[in-house]
Tab-separated table of C-alpha atoms in Angstrom:
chain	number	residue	atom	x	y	z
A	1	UNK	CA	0.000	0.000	0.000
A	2	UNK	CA	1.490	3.356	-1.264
A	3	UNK	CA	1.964	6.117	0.641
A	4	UNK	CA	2.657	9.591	0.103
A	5	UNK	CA	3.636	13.064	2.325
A	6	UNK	CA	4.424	15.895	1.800
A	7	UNK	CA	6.788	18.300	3.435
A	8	UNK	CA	8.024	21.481	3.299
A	9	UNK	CA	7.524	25.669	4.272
A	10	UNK	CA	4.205	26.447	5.640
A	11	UNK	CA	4.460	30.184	5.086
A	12	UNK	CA	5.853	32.251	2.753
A	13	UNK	CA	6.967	35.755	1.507
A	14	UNK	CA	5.851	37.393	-1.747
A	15	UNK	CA	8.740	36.634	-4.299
A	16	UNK	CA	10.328	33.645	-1.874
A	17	UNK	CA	10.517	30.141	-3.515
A	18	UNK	CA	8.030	27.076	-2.587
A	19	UNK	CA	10.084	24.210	-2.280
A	20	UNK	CA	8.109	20.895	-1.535
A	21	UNK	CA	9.118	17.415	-0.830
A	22	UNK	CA	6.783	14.204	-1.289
A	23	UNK	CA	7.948	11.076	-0.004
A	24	UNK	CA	7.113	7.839	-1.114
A	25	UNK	CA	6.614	4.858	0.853
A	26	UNK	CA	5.973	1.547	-0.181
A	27	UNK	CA	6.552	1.898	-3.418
A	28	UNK	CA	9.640	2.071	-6.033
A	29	UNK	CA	9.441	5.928	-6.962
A	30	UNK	CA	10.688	4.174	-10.328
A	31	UNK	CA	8.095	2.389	-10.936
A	32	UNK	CA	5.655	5.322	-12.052
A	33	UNK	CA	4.869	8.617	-12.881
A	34	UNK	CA	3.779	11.497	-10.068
A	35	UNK	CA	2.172	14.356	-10.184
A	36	UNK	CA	1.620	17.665	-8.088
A	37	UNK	CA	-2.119	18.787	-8.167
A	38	UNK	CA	-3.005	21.880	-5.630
A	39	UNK	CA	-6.262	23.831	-4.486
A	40	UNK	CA	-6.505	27.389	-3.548
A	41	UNK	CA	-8.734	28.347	-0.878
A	42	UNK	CA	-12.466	28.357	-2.599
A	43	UNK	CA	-11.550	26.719	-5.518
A	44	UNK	CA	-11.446	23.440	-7.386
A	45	UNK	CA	-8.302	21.491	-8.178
A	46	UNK	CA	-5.432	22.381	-10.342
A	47	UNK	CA	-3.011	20.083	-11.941
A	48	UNK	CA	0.430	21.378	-11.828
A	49	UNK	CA	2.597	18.507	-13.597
A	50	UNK	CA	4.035	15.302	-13.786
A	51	UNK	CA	7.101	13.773	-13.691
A	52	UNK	CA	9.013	10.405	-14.173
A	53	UNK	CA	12.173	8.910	-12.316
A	54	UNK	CA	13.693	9.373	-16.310
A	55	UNK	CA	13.385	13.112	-15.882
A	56	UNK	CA	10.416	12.853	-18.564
A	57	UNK	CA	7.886	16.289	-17.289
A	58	UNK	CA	4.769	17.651	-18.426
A	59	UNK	CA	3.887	20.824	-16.821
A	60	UNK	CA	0.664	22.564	-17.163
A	61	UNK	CA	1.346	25.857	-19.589
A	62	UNK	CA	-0.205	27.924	-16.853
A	63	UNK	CA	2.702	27.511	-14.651
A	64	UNK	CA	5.791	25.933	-17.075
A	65	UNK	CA	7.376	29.455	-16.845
A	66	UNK	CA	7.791	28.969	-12.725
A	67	UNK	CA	7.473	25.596	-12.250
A	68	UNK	CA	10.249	22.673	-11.760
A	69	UNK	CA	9.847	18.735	-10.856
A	70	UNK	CA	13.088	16.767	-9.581
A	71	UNK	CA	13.306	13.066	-8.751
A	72	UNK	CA	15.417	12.188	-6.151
A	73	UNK	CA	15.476	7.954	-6.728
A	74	UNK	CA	17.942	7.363	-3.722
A	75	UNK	CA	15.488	9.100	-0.954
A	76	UNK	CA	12.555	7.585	-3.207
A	77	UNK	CA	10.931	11.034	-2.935
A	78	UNK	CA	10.284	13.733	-5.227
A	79	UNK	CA	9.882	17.934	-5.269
A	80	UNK	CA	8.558	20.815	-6.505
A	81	UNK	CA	10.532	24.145	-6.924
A	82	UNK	CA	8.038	27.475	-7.966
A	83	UNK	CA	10.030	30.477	-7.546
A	84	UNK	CA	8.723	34.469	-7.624
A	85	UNK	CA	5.109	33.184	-5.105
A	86	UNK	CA	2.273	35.698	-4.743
A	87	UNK	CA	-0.843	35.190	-2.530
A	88	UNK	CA	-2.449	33.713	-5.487
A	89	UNK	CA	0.325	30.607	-4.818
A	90	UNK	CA	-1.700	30.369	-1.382
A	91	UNK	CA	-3.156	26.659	-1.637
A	92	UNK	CA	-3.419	22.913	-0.277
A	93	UNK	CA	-0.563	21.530	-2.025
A	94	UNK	CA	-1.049	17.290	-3.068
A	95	UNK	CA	1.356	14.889	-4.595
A	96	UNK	CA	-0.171	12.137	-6.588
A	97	UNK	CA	0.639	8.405	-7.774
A	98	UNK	CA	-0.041	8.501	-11.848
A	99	UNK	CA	-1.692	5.482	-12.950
A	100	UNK	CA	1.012	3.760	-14.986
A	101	UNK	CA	0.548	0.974	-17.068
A	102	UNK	CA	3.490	-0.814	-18.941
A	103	UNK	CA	5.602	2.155	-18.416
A	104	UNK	CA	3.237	4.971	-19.839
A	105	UNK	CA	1.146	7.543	-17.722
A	106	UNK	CA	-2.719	6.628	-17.843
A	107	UNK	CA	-3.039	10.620	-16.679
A	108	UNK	CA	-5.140	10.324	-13.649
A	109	UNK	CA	-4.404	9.566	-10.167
A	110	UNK	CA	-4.788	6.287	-7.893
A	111	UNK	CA	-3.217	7.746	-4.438
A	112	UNK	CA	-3.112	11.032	-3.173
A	113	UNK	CA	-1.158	12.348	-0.187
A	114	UNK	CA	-3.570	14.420	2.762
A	115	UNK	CA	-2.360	17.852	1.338
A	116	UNK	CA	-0.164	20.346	2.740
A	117	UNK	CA	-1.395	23.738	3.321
A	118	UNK	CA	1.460	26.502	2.072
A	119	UNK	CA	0.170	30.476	2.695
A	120	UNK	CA	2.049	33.432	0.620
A	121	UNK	CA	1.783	36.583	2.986
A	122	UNK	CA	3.800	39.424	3.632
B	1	UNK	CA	-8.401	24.711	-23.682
B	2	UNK	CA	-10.369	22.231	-23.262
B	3	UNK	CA	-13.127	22.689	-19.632
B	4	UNK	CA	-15.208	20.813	-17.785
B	5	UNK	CA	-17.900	22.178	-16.499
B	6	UNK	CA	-20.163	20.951	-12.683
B	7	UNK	CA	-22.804	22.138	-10.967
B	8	UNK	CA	-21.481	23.731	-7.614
B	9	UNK	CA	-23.783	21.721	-5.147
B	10	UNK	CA	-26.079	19.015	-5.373
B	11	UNK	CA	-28.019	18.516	-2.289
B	12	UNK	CA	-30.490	15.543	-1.334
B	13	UNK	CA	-31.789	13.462	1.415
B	14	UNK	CA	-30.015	9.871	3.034
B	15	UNK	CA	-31.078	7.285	1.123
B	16	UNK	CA	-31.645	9.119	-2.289
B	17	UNK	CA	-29.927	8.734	-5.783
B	18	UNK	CA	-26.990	11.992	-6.533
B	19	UNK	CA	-26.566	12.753	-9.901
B	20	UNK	CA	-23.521	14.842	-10.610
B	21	UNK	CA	-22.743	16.114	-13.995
B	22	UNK	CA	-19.394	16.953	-15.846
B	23	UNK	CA	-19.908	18.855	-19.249
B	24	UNK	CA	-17.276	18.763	-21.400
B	25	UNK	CA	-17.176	18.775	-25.197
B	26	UNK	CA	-17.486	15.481	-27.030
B	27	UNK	CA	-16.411	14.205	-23.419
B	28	UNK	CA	-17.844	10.423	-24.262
B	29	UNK	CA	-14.356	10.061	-26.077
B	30	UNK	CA	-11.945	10.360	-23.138
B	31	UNK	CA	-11.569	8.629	-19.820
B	32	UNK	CA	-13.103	10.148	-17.163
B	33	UNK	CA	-12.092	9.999	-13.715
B	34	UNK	CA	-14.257	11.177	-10.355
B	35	UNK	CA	-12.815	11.836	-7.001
B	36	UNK	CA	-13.693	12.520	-3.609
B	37	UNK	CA	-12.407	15.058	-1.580
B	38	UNK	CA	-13.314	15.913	1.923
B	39	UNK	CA	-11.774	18.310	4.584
B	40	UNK	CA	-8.533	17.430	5.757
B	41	UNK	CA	-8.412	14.105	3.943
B	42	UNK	CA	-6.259	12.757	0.903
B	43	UNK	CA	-8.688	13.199	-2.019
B	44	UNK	CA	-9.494	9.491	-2.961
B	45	UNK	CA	-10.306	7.794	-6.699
B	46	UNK	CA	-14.048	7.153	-6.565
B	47	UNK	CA	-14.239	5.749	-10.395
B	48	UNK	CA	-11.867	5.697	-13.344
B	49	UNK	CA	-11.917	5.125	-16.815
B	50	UNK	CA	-15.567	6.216	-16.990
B	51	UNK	CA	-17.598	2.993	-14.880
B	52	UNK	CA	-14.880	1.137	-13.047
B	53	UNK	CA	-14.531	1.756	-9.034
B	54	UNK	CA	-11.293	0.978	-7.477
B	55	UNK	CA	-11.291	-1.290	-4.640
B	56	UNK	CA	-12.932	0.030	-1.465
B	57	UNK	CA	-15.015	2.343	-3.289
B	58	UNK	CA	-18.864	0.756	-2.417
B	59	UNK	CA	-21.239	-0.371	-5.369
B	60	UNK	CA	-23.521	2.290	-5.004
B	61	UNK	CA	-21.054	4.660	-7.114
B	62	UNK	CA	-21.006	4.233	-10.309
B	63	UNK	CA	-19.836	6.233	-13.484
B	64	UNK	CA	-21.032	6.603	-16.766
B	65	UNK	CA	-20.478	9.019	-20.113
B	66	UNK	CA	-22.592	9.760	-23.425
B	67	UNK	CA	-22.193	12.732	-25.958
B	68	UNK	CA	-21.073	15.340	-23.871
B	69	UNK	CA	-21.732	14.576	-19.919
B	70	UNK	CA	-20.109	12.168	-17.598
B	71	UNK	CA	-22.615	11.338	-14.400
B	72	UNK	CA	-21.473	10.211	-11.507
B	73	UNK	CA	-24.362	8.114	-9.330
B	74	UNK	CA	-24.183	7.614	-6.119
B	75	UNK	CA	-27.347	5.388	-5.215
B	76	UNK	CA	-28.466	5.564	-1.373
B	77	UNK	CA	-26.509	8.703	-0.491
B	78	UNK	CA	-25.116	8.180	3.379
B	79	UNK	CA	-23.900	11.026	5.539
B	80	UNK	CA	-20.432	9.947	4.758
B	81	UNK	CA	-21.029	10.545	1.140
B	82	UNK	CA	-20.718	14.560	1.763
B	83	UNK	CA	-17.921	15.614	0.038
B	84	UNK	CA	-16.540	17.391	-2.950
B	85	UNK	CA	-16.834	15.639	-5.714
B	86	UNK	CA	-14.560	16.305	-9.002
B	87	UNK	CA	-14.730	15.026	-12.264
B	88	UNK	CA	-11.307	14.684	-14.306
B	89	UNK	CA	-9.532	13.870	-18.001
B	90	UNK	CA	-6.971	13.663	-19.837
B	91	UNK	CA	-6.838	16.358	-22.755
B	92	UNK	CA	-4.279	14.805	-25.401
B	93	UNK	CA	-4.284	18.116	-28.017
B	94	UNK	CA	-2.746	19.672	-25.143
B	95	UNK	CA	-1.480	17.033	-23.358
B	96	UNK	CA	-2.784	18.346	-19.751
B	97	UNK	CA	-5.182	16.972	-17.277
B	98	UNK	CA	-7.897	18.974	-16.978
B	99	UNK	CA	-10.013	18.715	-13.702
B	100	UNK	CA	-13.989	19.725	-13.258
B	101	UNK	CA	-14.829	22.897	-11.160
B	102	UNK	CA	-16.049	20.344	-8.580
B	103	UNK	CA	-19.696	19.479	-7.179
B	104	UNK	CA	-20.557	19.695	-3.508
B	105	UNK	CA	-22.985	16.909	-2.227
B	106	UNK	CA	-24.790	18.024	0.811
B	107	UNK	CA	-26.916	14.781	2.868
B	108	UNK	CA	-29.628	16.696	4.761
């Protein structure tokens, strides 16, 4: 049974960097894709990207210009780096387990972490 | 870009049938995926690939798609049912996942 937590800076500054961790447990972080999806207070959920052990990412076009996945195989966890945050970056952060099947992403997501909540205030 | 589109609440008494739409264009072509979310809880795969429920999920959800709406059912609604609800694709022009604007189920 997978699971998944993430980690990381509760509170930021305008124009500091969100850095977020998501460990895996249970599971070879080589085995499939992951994904970052988030929710802002009021709102519905966002995906942000995916990424595979490879270094193969797909980031949605709303954020590609910020936004960076990493793998990190030998702590079987993996990150998120979005520099330049504004109060619009306020939002339950989740990492995901992509569906994969023989190697390629089925795009949607069988295991969820419980969300960490990350506030951008000055 | 490609939306989905959900009504912002449903709202119905234990025991009842939920309905909850997911508009999207031509949508009956894709795989579409539903999940639950509820306060302070990991979100959790109700049904993918349009009808198919993941272990755990009960038998009274269920998942279906024609034309241009997805339904989620949810047959006997129970107080545990109340959640957010959100329906979810893959868009393959654009290679992104898209996600619904989510459907609250209230249980009177």
């Amino acid at each position: 049974q997978v699971q998944l937590q993430e980690s990381g800076p509760r509170l930021l500054k305008p124009s500091e960097t969100l850095s977020l961790t998501c460990n895996v447990s249970g599971d070879s972080i080589k085995t499939f894709y992951w994904s970052w999806i988030r929710q802002s207070p009021g709102k519905g959920l966002e995906w942000m990207g995916n990424i595979h052990y490879s270094g193969r990412t797909n980031y949605n076009s709303s954020l590609k210009s910020r936004l960076t996945l990493s793998v990190d195989t030998s702590e079987n966890q993996f990150s998120l780096h979005l520099p330049f945050v504004t109060a619009a970056d306020t939002a339950i952060y989740y990492c995901a387990r992509v569906k994969t099947w023989f190697g390629e992403s089925r795009n949607w997501f069988d295991s969820w972490g419980q969300g960490i909540l990350v506030t951008v205030s000055s | 870009s490609y939306a989905l589109t959900q009504p912002p609440s449903v709202s119905l008494a234990p025991g009842e049938t939920a309905r909850i739409s997911c508009v999207g264009f031509n949508i009956e072509t894709k795989d579409v995926q539903w999940y639950q979310v509820k306060p302070g809880q990991a979100p959790v795969l109700a049904i993918y690939e349009n009808n198919n429920r993941p272990s755990g999920i009960p038998e009274r959800f269920s998942g279906s798609s024609s034309g241009n709406t997805a339904t989620l059912t949810i047959s006997g609604v129970e107080a545990g049912d109340e959640a957010d609800y959100y329906c979810q694709v893959w868009e393959n022009i654009s290679d992104h996942v898209v996600f619904g604007g989510g459907t609250k189920l209230t249980v009177l």
